[in-house]
XYZ file of C-alpha atoms in Angstrom:
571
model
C 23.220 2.931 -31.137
C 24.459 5.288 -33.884
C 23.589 8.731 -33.828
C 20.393 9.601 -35.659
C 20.003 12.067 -38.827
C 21.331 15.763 -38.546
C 17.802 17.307 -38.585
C 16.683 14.782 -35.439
C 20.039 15.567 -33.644
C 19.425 19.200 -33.778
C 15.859 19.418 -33.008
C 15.982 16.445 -30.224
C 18.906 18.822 -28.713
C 16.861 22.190 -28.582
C 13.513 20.059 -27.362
C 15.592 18.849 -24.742
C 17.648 22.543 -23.785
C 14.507 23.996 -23.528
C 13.449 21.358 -20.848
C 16.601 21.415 -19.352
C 16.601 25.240 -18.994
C 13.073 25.730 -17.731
C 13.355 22.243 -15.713
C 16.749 23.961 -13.723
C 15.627 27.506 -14.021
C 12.297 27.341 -14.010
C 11.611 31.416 -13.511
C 13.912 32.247 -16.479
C 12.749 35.555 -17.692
C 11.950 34.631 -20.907
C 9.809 31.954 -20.401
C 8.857 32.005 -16.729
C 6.198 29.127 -16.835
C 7.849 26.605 -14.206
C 9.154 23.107 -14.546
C 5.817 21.313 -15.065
C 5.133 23.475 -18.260
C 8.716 23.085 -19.288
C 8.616 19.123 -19.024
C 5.479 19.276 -21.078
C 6.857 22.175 -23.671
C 10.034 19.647 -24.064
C 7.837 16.544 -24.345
C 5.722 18.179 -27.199
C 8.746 19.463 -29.086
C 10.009 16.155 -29.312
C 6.560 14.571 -30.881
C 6.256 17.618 -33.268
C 9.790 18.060 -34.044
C 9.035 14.001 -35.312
C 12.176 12.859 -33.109
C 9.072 10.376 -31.930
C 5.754 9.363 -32.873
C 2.699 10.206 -30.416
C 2.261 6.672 -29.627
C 5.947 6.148 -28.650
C 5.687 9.413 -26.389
C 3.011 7.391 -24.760
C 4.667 4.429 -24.224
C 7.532 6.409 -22.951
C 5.607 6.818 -19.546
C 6.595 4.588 -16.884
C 2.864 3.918 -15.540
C 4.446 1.987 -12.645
C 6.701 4.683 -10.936
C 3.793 7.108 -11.617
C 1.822 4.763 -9.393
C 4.569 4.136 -6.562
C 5.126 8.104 -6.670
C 1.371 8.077 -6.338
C 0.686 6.011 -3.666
C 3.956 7.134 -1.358
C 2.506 10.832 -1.510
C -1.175 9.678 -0.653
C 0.113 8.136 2.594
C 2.583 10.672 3.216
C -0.663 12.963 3.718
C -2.866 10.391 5.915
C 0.235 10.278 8.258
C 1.022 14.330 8.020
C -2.875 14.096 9.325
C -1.977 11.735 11.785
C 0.244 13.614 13.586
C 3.322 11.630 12.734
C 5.091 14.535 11.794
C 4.298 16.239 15.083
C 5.873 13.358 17.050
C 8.734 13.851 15.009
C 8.989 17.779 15.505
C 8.942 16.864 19.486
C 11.217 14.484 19.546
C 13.783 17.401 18.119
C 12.678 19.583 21.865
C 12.680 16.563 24.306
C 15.118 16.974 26.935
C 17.387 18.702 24.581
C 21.165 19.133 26.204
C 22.288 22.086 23.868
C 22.945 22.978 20.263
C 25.133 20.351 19.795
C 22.564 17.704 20.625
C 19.869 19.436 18.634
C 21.650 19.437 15.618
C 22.991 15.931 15.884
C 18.714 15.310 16.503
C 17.930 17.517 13.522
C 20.273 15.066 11.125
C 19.526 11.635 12.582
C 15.394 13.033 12.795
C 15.163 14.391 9.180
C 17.277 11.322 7.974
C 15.080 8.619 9.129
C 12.103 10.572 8.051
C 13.117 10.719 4.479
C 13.930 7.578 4.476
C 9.766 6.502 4.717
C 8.218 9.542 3.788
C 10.340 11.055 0.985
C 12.997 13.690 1.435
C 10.696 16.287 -0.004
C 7.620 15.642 2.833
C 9.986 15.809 4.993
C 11.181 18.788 4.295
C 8.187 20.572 3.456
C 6.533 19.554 7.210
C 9.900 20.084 9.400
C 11.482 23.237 8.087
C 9.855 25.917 10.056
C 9.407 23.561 12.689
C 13.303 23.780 13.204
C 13.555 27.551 12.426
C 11.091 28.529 14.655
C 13.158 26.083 17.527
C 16.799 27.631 16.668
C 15.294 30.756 16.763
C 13.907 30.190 20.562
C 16.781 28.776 21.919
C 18.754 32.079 20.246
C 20.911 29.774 18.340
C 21.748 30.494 14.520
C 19.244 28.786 12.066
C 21.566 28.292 9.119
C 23.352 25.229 10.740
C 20.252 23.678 11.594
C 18.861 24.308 7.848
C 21.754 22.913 6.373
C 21.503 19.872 8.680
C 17.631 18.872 7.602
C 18.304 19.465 3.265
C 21.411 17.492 3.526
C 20.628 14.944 6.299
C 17.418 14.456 4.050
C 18.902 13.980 0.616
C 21.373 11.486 2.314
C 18.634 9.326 4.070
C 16.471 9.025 1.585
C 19.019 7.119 -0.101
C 18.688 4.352 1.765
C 15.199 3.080 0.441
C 13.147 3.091 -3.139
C 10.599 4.892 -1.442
C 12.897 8.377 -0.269
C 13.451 9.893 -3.379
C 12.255 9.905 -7.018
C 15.568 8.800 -8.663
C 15.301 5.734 -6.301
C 11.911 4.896 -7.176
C 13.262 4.894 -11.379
C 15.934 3.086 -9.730
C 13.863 0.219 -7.887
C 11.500 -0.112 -10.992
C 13.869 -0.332 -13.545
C 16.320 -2.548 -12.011
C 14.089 -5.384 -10.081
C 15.886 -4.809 -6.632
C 13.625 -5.868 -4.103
C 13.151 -3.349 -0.835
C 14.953 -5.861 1.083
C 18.223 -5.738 -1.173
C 17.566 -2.136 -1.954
C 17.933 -1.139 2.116
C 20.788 -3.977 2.502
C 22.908 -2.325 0.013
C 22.454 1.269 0.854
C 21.878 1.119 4.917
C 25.173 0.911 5.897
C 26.228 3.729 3.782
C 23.397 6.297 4.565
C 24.416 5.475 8.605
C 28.235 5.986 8.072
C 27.092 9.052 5.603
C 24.491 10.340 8.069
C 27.428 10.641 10.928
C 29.555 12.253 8.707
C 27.973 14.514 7.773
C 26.861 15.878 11.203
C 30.696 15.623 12.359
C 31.432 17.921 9.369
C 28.214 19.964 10.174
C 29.995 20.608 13.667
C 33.310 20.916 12.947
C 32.216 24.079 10.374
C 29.761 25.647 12.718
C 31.443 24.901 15.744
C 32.466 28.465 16.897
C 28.854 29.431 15.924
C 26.768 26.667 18.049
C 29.459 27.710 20.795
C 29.036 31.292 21.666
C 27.118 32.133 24.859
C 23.570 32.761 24.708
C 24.018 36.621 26.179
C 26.237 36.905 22.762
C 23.675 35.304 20.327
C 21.212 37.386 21.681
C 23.091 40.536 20.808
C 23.165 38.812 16.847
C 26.615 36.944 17.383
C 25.162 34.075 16.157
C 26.591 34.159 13.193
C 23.534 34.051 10.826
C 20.353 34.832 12.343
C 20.817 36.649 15.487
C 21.304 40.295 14.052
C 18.456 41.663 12.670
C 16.138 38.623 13.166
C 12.857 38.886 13.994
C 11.258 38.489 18.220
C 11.326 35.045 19.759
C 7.551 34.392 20.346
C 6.725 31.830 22.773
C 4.936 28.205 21.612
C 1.796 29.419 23.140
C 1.466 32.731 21.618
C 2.203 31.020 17.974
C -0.046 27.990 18.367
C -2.489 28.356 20.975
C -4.251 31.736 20.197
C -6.867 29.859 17.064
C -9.472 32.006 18.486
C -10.905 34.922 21.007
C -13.319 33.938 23.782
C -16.168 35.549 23.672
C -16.789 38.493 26.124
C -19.821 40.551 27.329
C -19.570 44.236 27.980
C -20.534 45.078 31.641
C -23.368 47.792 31.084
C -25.368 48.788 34.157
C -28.982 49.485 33.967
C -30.370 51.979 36.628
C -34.009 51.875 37.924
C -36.010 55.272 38.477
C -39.108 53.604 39.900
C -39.917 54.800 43.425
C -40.604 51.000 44.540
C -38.707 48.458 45.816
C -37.011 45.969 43.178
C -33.981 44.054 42.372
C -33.739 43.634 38.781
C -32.672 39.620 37.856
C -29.227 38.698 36.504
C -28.884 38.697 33.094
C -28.187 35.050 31.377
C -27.373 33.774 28.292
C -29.341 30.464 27.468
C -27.529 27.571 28.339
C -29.288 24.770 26.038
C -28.721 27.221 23.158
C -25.076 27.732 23.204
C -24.179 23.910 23.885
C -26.517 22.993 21.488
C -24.759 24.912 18.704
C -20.892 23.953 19.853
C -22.639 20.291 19.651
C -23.665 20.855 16.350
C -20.640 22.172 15.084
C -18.898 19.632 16.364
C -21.086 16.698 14.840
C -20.786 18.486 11.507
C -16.412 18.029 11.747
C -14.843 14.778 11.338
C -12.204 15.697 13.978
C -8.432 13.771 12.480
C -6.133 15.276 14.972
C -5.722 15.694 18.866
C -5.725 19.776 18.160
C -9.104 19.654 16.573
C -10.019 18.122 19.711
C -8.590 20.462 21.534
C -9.889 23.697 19.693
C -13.558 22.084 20.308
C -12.911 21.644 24.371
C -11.537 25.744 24.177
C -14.596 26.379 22.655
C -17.028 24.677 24.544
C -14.599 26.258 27.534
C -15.222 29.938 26.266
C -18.718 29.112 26.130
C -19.361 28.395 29.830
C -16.608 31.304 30.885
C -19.057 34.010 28.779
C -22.228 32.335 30.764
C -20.427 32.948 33.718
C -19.733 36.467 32.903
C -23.364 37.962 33.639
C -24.233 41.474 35.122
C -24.933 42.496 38.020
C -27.748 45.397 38.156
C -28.267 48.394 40.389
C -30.336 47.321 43.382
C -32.418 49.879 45.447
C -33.024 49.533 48.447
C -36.571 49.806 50.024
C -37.661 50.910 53.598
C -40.997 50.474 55.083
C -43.390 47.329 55.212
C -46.776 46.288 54.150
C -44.739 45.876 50.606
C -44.613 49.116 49.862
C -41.805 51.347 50.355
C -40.199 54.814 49.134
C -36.995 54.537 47.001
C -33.676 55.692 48.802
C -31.465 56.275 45.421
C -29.665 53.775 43.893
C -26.804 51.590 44.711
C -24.304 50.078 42.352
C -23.053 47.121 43.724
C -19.670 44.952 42.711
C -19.122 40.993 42.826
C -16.237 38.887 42.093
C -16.538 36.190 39.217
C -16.992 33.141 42.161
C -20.169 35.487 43.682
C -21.658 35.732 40.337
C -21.175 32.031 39.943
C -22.506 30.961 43.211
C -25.421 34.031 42.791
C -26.765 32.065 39.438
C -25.872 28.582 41.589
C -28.844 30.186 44.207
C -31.593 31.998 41.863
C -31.139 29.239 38.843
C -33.925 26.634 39.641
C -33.103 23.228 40.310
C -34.830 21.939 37.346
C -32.145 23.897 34.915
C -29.264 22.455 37.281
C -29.859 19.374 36.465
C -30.295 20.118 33.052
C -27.138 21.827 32.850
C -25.634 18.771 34.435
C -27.144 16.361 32.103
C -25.558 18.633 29.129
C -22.246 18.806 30.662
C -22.232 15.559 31.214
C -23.545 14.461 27.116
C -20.444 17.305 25.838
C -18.127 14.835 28.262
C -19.379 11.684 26.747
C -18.949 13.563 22.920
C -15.450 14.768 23.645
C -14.757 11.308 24.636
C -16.374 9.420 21.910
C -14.265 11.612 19.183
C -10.865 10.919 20.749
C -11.561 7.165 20.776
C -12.310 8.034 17.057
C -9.139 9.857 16.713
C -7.248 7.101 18.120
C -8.655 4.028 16.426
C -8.339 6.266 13.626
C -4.597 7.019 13.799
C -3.462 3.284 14.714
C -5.469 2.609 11.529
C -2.676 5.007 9.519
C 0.001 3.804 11.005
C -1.272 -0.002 11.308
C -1.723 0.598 7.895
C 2.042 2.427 6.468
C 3.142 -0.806 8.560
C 1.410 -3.381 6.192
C 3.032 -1.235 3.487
C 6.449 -1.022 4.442
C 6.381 -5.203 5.601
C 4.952 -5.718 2.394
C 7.891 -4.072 0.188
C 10.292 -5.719 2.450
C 8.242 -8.875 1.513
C 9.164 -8.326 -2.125
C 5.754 -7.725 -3.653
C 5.175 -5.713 -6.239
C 6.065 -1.682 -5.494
C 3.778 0.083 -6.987
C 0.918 -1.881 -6.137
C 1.972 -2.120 -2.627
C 1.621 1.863 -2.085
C -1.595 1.879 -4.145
C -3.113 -0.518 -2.342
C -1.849 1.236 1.333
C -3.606 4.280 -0.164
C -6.189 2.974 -1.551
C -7.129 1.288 2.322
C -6.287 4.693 3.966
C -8.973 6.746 1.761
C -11.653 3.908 2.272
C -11.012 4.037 6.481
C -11.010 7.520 6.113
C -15.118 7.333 5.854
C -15.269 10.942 4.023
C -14.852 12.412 0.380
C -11.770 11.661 -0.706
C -11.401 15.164 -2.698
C -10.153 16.992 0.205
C -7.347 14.921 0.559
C -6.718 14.072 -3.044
C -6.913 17.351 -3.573
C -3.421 17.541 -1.722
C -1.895 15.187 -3.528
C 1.110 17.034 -5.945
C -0.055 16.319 -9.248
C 2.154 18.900 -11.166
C 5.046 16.078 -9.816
C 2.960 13.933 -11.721
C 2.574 15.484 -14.588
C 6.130 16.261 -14.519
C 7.312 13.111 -14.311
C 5.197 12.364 -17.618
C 6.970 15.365 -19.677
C 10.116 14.148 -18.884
C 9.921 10.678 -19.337
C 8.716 11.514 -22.747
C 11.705 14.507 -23.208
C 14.293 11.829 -21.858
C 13.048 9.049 -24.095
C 13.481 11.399 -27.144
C 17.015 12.854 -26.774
C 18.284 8.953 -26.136
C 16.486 8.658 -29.677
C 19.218 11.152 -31.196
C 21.996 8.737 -30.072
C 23.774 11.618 -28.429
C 23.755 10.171 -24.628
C 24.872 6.781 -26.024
C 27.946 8.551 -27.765
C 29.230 10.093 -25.078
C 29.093 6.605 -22.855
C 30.703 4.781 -25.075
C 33.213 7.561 -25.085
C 33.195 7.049 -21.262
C 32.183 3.862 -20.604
C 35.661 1.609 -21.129
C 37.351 4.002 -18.864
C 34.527 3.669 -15.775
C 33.767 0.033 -15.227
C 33.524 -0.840 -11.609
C 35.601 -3.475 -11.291
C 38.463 -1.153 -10.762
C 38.597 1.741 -8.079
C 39.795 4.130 -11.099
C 36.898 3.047 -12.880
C 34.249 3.871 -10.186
C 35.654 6.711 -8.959
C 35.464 7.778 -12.699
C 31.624 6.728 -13.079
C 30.845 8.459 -9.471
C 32.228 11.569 -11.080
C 30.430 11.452 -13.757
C 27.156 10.711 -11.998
C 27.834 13.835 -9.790
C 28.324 16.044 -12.175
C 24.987 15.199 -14.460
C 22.848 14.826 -11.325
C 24.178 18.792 -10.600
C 23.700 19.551 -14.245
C 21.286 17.722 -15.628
C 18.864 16.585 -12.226
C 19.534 13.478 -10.689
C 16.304 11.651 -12.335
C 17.000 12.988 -15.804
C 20.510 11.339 -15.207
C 19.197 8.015 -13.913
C 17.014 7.919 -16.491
C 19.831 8.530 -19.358
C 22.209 6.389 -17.639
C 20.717 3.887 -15.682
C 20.426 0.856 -18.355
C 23.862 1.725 -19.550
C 25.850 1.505 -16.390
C 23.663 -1.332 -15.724
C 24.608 -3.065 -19.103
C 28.432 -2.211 -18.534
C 28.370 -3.840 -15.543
C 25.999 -6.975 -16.407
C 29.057 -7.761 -18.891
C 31.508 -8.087 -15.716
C 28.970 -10.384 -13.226
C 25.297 -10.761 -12.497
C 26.345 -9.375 -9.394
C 27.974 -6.431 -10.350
C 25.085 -5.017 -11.722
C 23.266 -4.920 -8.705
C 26.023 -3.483 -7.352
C 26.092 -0.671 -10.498
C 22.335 0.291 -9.432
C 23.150 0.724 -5.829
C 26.108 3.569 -7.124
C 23.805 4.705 -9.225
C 21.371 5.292 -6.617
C 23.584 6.373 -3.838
C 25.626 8.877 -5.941
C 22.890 10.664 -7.606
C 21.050 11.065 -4.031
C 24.086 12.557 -2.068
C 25.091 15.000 -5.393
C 21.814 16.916 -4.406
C 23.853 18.758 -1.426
C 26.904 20.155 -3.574
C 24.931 22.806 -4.327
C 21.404 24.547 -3.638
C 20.104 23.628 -6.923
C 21.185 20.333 -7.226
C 17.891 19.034 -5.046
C 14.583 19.672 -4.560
C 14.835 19.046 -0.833
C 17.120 21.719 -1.002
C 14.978 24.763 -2.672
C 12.270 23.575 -0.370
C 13.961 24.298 2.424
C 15.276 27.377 1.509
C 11.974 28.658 0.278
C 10.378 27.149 3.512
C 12.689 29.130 5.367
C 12.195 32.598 3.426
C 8.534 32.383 3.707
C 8.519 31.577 7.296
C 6.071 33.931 9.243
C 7.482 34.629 12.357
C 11.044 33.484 11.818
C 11.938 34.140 7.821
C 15.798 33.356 7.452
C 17.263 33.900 4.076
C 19.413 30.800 2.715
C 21.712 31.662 0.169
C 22.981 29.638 -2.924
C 27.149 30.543 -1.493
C 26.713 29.893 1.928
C 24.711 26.717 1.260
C 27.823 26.129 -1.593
C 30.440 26.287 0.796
C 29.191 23.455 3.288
C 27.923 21.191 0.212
C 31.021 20.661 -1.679
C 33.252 19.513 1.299
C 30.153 17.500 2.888
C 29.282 16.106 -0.443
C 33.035 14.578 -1.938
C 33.673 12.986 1.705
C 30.097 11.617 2.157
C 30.127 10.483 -1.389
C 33.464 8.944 -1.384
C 33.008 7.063 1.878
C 29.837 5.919 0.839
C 31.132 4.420 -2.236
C 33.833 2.491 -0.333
C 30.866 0.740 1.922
C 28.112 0.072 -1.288
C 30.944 -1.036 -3.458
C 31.860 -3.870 -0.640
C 28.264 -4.940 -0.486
């Protein structure tokens, strides 16, 4: 393709700078409006700057990634819901035998999660998961943080489904799940391993030092300084405070004899309205459950608390008597409880029973719910993942999955929906458009035809040379605007050598674009998740920086990639 006219050339170029910029930097101070608006702003430059009609903009939009991208997040969120990510989180603490065996957890954990659920979900629900269990086992978090963004970006490479490059990948190229997680297995395994022996090897001193040292802040980066260790229990348990009554006396001047009656709340009222409550919540999780028992708990203990009054005692028969003075008397909690037992009548005991007994029978009607309900989700993101492994079509596959989860679901859809990340979306739209406009100016074909003879992979020279390449657009550029400028080339270049080479060409593509994310802290999303994840972190903020995350990604990120290459390339 020859290069377009001067005018288009230079107007496709600053269309696609200005995306670039704001997609990269997207708080530049300028123009701080984010990489959704930037995508956008680019895509609209290109239609009014005439490098391409409106109605090729439009047809610029790859409806089926949108819908795969679509459909993946949807069931990401039923199975966030379901607690899968919880599981996950304690399988990290069970039986842990030290830091060395929690981070090895941390990078097998993160790496099959982003495998099925996208690097980004993964990231998003583990992060302060792991800070918050570094920090209360005193060890340094920044080991551990590295070990979830890059253990992430390198997992998802092994399916369509963990990454957005892979899912332009899978769409464009016709590789079935099946071949997709044939080709790339192997290499995410091998690069998975690696990576935590390199993890070790460079925080080994760190993930070494004696607990009485990390306590003092020898920990290397986030002992000094860092915020209090708080207990599981006082972070998660403490949704709400019980109920209490005051304990007020009331004293009794009359001259005759009389003990004034215990003071109780009604019974029928207050487990009527934690029934109702309870009806009017569609209960999706075993802590729901558990914040209705508490409740219905505090309930009974604030029954239970009643006052005792002054009693005066009365001398003298017939029923009449002359007041002595009062006298203040003091019961434990099991008195007052066995007081109410005596004076309640047995008609409201067995009413109370028969209540108590219908809250039983509704806590254990809604976990039946709850688990019917999860085996649905999972039953469910089963049929999904056979079915892409089947070979059917992608995109329809995950609509379909999502599609089944909001219909089982039996409520509005609009909360969840509501969820779903549609500035991704919309994203995705922009740049497909921006993309599809600068390959209009003939500027990307240029410079592959300038590269192109030299980086065939039939040679080790050669893919070495197209690796490069790919690793330094994907850190430049983003990895997806990369696929998407090179993707059909490479896949052309190789087609020329053998049908199966450019399977083969795809599966680079895919692999080296996914581990260039860790060379540096921009080069992934995964990555400024984390790190932002991290910051924001209530109880145990750490601050990631773009050097320290720098000087672990380059090393990790030329030997992962290069021994990854030698495994796809033998596929």
């Amino acid at each position: 393709m020859a290069l377009a006219s001067t005018e288009k050339v230079v107007l496709g170029c600053i269309a696609f700078g200005i995306f670039w910029v704001l997609a990269v930097f997207p708080s530049v101070p300028f123009m701080p409006v984010g990489r959704t608006a930037g995508s956008l702003l680019g895509a609209m430059l290109m239609v009014l700057f005439r490098v391409m009609s409106p109605e090729d903009a439009y047809k610029a939009i790859d409806l089926p990634i949108l819908g795969l991208l679509f459909g993946t997040m949807v069931v990401s969120i039923f199975l966030e819901r379901a607690d899968m990510f919880k599981y996950l989180g304690s399988a990290l603490a069970w039986r842990s035998r030290g830091s060395k065996d929690l981070l090895f957890r941390v990078c097998l954990v993160s790496a099959v999660a982003s495998a099925l659920f996208t690097n980004d979900t993964c990231c998003v629900v583990l992060t302060e998961f792991i800070l918050k269990l570094a920090r209360q086992n005193n060890l340094p978090p920044q080991p551990f943080l590295l070990a979830l963004a890059s253990s992430s970006n390198i997992g998802s490479a092994a399916t369509p489904i963990g990454n957005p490059q892979n899912l332009v990948i899978a769409v464009q190229s016709g590789i079935t799940f099946g071949q997709f997680l044939v080709g790339v297995f192997p290499a995410m395994i091998v690069g998975v391993i690696t990576n935590t022996c390199i993890l070790l090897c460079y925080f080994w001193k760190y993930l070494s030092v004696p607990e009485k040292d990390q306590e003092r802040g020898g920990g290397g980066g986030g002992g000094a300084g860092g915020p209090e260790v708080v207990a599981d229990d006082e972070v998660t348990s403490h949704r709400f405070t019980p109920a209490r009554m005051s304990h007020a006396s009331s004293v009794n001047g009359g001259g005759d004899d009389c003990v004034s009656e215990p003071m109780r709340r009604s019974d029928s009222l207050n487990r009527a309205e934690t029934l109702s409550s309870m009806r009017s919540r569609s209960y999706n999780s075993e802590g729901d459950i558990q914040v209705a028992i508490r409740s219905m708990r505090a309930s009974s203990m604030s029954q239970e608390m009643v006052e005792v009054s002054t009693v005066c005692d009365g001398g003298g028969g017939g029923g009449v008597g002359v007041g002595v003075g009062p006298r203040k008397i003091t019961r434990t909690t099991s008195h007052q409880r066995s007081v109410i037992i005596e004076d309640a009548p047995e008609a409201d005991a067995a009413r109370d029973g028969g209540e108590k007994g219908k809250d039983g029978e509704e806590v254990k009607e809604k976990r039946w719910k709850v688990l019917v309900w999860k085996s649905a989700v999972y039953l469910t993101t089963l049929g999904m993942l056979v079915a892409l492994l089947m070979g059917l079509n992608m995109s329809w596959s995950a609509i379909t999955a999502a599609l089944v989860l909001l219909a089982l679901d039996f409520t509005d859809a609009q909360a969840c929906l509501e969820k779903v990340s549609y500035s991704l979306l919309i994203f995705f739209c922009g740049m497909f458009i921006t993309v599809a406009g600068f390959n209009r100016t003939g500027i990307p074909n240029a410079l592959w035809e300038m590269v192109e003879p030299h980086s065939r992979i039939d040679s080790a020279k050669g893919t070495a040379l197209l690796a490069v390449v790919i690793l330094v657009l994907s850190n430049v550029a983003s990895n997806v605007p990369t696929v998407l400028l090179l993707g059909s080339r490479v896949a052309v270049s190789a087609a020329a050598i053998s049908p199966a080479s450019e399977k083969k060409a795809w599966l680079i593509l895919a692999w080296v674009s996914t581990v260039a994310g860790n060379l540096t802290l921009l080069g992934s999303a995964a990555n400024l998740i984390v790190c932002e994840q991290a910051r924001r972190a209530q109880f145990f903020g750490y601050n990631l920086t773009f050097w320290s995350h720098l000087r672990f990604g380059v090393p990790s990120t030329i030997i992962v990639t290069a021994i990854g290459l030698l495994i796809v390339t033998s596929y």
